[in-house]
Coordinates of C-alpha atoms and ligand atoms in Angstrom, one line a residue:
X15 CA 0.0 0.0 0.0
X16 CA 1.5 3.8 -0.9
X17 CA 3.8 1.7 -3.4
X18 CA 3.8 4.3 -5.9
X19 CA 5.2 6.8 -3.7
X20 CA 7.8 5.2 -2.1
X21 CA 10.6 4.3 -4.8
X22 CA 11.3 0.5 -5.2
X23 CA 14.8 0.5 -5.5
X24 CA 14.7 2.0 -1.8
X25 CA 12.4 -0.5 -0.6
X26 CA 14.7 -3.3 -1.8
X27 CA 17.8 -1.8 -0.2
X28 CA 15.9 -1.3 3.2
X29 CA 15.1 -4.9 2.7
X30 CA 18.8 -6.2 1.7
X31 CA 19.6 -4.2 4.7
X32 CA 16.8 -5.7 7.0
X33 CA 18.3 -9.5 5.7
X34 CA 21.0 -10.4 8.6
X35 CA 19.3 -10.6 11.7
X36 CA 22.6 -11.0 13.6
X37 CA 23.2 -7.4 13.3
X38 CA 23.2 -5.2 16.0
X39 CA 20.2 -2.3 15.4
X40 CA 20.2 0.6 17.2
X41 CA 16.5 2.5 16.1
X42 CA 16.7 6.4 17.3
X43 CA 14.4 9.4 17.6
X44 CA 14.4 13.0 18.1
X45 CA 14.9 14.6 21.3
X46 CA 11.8 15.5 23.3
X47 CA 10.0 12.7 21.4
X48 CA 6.7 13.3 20.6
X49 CA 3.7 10.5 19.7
X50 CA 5.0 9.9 16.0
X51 CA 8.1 9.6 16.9
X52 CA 7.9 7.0 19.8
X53 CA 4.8 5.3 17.5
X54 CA 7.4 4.8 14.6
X55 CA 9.9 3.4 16.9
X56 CA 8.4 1.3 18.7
X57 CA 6.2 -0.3 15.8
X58 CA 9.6 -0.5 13.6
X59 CA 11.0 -2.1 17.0
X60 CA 8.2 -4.7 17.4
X61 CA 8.3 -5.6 13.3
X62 CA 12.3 -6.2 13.6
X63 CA 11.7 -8.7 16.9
X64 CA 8.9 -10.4 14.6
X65 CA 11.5 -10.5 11.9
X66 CA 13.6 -12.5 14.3
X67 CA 15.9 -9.8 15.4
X68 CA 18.1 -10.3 18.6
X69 CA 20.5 -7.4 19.5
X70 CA 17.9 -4.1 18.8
X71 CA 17.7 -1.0 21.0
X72 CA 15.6 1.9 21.0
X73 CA 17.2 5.1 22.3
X74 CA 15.7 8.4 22.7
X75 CA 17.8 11.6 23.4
X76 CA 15.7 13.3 26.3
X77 CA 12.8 11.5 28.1
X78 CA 9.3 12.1 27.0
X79 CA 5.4 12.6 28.1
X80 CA 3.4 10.1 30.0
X81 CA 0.7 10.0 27.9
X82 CA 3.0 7.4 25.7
X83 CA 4.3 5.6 28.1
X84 CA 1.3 3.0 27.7
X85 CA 3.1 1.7 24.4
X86 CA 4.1 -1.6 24.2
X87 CA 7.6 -1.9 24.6
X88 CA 8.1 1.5 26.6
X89 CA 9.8 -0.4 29.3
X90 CA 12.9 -1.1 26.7
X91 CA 13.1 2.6 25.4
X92 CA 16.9 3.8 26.6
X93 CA 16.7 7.6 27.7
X94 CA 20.7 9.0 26.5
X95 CA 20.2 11.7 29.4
X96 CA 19.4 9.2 32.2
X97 CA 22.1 6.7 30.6
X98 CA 24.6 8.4 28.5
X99 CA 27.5 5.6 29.0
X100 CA 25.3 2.6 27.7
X101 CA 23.4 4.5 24.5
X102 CA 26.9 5.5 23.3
X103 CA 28.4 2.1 23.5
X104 CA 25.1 1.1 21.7
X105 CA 25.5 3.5 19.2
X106 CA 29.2 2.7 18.3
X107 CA 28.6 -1.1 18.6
X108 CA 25.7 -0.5 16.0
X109 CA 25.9 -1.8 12.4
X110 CA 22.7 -0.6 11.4
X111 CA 21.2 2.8 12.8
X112 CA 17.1 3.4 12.2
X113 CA 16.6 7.3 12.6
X114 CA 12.8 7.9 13.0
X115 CA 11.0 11.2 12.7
X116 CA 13.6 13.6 12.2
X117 CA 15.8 14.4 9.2
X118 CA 19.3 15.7 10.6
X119 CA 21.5 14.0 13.0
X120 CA 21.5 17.7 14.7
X121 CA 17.7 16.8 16.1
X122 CA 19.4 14.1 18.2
X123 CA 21.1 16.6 20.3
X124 CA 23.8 15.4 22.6
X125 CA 23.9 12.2 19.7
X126 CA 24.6 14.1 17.2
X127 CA 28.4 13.8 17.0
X128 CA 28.3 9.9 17.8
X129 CA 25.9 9.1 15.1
X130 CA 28.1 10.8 12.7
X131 CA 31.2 9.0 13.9
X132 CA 29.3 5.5 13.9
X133 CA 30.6 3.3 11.5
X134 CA 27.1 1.7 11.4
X135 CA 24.9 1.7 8.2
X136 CA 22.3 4.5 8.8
X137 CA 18.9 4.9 7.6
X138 CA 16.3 7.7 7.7
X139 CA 12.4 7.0 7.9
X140 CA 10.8 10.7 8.1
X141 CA 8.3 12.7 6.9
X142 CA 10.2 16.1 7.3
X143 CA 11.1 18.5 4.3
X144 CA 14.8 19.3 3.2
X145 CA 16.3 15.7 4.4
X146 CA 20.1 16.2 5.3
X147 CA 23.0 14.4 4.3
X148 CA 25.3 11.7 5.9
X149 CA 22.5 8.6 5.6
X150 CA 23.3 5.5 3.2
X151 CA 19.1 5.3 2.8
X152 CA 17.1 8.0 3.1
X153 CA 13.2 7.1 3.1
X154 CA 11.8 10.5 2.9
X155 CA 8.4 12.0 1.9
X156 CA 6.9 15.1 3.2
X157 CA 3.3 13.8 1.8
X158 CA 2.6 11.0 4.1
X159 CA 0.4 12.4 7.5
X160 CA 3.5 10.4 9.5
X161 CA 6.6 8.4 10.2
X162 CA 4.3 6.0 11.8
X163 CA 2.5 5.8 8.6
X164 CA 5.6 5.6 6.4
X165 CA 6.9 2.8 8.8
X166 CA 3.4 0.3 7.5
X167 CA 4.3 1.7 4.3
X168 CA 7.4 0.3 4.5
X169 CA 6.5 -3.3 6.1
X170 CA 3.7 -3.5 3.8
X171 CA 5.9 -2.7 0.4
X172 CA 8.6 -5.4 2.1
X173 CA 5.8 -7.8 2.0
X174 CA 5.5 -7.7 5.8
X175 CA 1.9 -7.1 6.6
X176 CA 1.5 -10.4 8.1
X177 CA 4.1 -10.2 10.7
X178 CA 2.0 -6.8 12.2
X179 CA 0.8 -7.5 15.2
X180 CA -1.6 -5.9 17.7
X181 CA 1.1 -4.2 19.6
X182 CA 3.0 -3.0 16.8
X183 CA -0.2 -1.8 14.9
X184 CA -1.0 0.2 18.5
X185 CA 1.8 2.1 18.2
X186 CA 1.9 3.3 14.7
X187 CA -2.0 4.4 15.0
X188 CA -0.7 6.0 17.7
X189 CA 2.1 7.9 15.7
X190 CA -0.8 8.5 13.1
X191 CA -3.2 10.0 15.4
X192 CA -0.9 12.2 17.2
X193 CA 0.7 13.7 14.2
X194 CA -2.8 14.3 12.8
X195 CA -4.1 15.9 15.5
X196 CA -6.6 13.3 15.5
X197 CA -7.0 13.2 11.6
X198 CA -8.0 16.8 11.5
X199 CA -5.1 17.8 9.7
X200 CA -2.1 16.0 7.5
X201 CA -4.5 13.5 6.2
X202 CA -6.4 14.0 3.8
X203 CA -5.3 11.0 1.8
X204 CA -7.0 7.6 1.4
X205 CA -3.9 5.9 1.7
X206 CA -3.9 7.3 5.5
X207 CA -7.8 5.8 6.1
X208 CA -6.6 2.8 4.7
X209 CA -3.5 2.2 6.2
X210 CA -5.7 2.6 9.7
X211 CA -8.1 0.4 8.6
X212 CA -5.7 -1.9 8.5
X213 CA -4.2 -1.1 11.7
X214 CA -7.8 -1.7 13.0
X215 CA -8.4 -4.9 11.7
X216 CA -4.6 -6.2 13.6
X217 CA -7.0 -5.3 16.9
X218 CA -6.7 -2.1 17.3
X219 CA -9.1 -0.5 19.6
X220 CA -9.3 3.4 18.6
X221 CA -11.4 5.1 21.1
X222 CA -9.0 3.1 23.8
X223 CA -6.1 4.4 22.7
X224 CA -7.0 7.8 22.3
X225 CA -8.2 8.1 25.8
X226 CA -4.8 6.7 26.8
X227 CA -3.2 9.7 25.0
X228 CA -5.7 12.8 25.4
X229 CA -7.4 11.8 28.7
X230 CA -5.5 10.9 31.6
X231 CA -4.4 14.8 32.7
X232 CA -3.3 15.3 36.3
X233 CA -5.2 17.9 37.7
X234 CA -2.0 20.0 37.3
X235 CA -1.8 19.9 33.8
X236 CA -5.3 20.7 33.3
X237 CA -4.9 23.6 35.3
X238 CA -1.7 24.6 33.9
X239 CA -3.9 24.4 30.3
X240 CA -6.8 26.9 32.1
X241 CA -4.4 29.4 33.8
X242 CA -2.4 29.7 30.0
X243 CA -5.8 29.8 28.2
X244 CA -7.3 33.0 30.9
X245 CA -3.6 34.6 31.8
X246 CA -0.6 34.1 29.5
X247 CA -2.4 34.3 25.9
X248 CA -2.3 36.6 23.7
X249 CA -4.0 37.8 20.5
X250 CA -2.6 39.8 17.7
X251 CA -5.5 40.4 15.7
X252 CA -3.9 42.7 12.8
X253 CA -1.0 39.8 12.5
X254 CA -3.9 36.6 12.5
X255 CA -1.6 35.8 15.7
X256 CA -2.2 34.2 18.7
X257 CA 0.3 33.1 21.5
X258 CA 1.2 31.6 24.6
X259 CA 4.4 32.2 27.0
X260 CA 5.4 29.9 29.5
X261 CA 8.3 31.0 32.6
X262 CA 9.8 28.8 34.9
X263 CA 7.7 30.2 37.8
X264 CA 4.5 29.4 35.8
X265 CA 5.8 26.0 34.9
X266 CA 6.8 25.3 39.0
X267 CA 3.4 26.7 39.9
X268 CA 1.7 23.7 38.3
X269 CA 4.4 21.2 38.9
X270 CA 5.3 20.6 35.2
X271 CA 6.0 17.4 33.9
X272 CA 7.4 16.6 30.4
X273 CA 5.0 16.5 28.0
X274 CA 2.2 18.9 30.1
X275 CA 2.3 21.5 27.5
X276 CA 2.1 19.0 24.3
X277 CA -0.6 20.0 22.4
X278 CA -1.1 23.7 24.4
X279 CA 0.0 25.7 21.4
X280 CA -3.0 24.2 19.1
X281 CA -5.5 25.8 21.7
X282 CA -4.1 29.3 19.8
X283 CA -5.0 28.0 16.5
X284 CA -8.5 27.4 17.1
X285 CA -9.3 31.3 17.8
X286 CA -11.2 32.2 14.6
X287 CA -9.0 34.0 11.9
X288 CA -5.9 33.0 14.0
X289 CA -3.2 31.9 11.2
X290 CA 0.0 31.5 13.6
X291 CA 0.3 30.3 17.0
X292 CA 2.9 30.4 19.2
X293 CA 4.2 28.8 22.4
X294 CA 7.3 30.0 24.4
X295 CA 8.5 28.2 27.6
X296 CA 11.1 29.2 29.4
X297 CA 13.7 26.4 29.9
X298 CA 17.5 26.2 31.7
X299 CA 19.2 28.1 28.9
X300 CA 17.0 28.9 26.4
X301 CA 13.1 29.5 25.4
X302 CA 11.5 27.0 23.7
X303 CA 9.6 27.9 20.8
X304 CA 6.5 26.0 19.0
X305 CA 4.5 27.2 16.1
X306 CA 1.3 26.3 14.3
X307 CA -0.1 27.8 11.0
X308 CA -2.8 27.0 8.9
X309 CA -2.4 27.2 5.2
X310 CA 0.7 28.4 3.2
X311 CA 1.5 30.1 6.5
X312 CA 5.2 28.5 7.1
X313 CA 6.2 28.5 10.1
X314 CA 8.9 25.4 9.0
X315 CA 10.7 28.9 7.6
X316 CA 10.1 31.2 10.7
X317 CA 11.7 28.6 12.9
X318 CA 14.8 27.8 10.4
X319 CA 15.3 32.0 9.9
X320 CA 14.8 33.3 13.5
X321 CA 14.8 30.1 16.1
X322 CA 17.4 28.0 15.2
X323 CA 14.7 25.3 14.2
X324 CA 13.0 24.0 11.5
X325 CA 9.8 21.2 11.4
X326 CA 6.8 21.1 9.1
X327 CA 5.5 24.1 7.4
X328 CA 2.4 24.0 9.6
X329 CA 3.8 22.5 12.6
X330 CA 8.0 23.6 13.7
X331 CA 10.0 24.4 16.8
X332 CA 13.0 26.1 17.9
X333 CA 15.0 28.0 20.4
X334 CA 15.4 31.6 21.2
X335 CA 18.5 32.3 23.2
X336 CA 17.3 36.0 24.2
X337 CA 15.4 36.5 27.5
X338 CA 11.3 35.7 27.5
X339 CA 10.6 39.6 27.3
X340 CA 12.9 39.9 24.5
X341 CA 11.7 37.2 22.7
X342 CA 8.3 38.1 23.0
X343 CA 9.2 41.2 22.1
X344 CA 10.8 40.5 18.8
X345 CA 8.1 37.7 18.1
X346 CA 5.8 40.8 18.7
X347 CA 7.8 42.9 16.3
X348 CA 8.5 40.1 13.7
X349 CA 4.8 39.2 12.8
X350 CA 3.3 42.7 12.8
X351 CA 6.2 43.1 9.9
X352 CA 5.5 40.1 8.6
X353 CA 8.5 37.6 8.3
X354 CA 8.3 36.2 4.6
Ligands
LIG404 P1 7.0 21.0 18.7 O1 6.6 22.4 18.5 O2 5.8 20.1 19.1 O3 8.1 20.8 19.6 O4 7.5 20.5 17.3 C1 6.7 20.6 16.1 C2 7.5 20.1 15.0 O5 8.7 20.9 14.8 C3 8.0 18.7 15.0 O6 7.9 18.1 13.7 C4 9.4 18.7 15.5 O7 10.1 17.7 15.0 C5 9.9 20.1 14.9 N1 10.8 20.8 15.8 C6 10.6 21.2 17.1 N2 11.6 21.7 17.6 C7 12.6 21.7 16.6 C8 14.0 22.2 16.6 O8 14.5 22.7 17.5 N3 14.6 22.0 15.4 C9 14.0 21.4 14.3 N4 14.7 21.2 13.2 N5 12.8 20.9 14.4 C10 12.0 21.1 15.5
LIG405 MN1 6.3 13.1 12.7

């Protein structure tokens, strides 16, 4: 299924390289993983041990929301913060390295330098635009709603559908419906329906699962949502702008854990004739910086020219390195200019 759009020739090498099950497969995301990201790995994790795989290791750069914790095989995902020493010597033990969800070894942070030095054969899966260099297989397309999705892609064009099970088919619906926002947006292709009709037929049970990810807030982060909604946004009506900002002091208030504000800056987007939302969070060294657009609106550009970042055109993050009132400020200044 989605044959046509992934090239052949690139199916077949994934699939010569897929052929030695003695290999040691190290299968890496982005740092501060999000649903699509853990959803691609894990599924492409639970496919390999099908395949008969021994020696595979998933390895995230920074830990990553609760709400995804329920995936099955969570318990094996290796955190590089909590255990630098072991990922590394996984990482330059690896002969074959799966990136997932990210298209520069720069988006793995502190990883970065060792996955360039790895010897390993290394492979991108992603659905993020301007791919980098430095891959021997780059599986790339910026039309498919996620890497979750371009992961069954992938199994299904290696002939693999079968070996899909329940588990594995929970995690890439997952990766779908989190990178769709729950289809509203990224999807509007067959394919994607189809694909999850598959994925419901393996056992899938939809309204579960998306209770497991959008309704088990603590009372803290639901708050933390309220008090950001009523206090800390702001409209820019002349600049079709809306935006949240975050400090440290607002973050301690509520007792914020990873992955409390995921989803926060689409709450912006939803204001009527708002075209750009912002969120800015106030971290150790830097502010974090989230955008949303709707349209040709590309915020993939904003954050590459002004944050240090890059993403999807309606959907990208960076950094500001300037204080939360500066960065506001420019923010401010930037989209009543206009930034294009
Ligand atoms: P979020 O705003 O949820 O952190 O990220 C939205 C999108 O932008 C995701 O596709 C993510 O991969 C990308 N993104 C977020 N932060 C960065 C960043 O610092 N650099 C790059 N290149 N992409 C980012
Ligand atoms: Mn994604």
């Amino acid at each position: 299924m989605g044959i046509d759009i992934l090239e052949k020739e690139r199916i077949k090498k994934l699939q010569s390289l897929l052929e030695n099950k003695e290999q040691r497969v190290a299968i890496v995301a982005h740092t501060n993983p999000d649903g699509d990201a853990i959803g691609s790995s894990l599924g492409f994790y639970g496919y390999l041990k099908q395949k008969g795989f021994h020696h595979i290791d998933v390895i995230v750069p920074s830990g990553y929301a609760s709400f995804l914790h329920w995936m099955p095989g969570n318990d094996d995902v290796r955190n590089a913060t909590d255990d630098p020493e072991n990922t590394l010597k996984i990482i330059a033990q690896a002969n074959l390295i799966i990136c997932l969800d990210f298209n520069g070894f720069g988006r793995a942070e502190q990883l970065e330098k060792p996955l360039q030095k790895s010897t390993a054969v290394k492979v991108m899966i992603d659905h993020h635009p301007d791919p980098e260099d430095g891959f021997d297989l780059v599986i790339s397309d910026t039309s498919v709603s996620s890497t979750a999705e371009l992961v069954y892609r992938c199994i299904d064009a290696m002939g693999d559908d079968t070996l899909v099970t329940r588990e594995i088919a929970e995690c890439l619906y997952a990766g779908i419906v989190t990178d769709t926002g729950s289809f509203s947006y990224a999807c509007n292709n067959p394919v994607t329906y189809e694909i999850v009709a598959r994925l419901i037929g393996k056992g899938v049970d939809g309204a579960y699962l998306h209770r497991l990810i959008y309704s088990t807030y603590t009372e803290n982060r639901m708050r933390l949502l309220g008090y950001s909604l009523s206090e800390k946004l702001q409209v820019i009506p002349e600049a079709h702008t809306a935006f949240i900002s975050l400090t440290k002091k607002d973050l301690e208030r509520f007792h914020h854990r990873e992955g409390d504000t995921e989803g926060l800056v689409n709450y912006a987007l939803d204001i009527k004739d708002i075209r750009l939302a912002a969120l800015f969070m106030e971290k150790e060294d830097y502010v974090k910086a989230s955008f949303r657009s709707v349209g040709k609106m590309d915020v993939n550009r904003l954050a590459r020219n002004y944050y240090n970042g890059g993403g999807h055109v309606n959907a990208a993050g960076g950094k500001s390195y300037l204080s939360m009132n500066d960065t506001l400020e420019a923010f401010i200044a930037l989209v009543k200019k206009g930034f294009d």
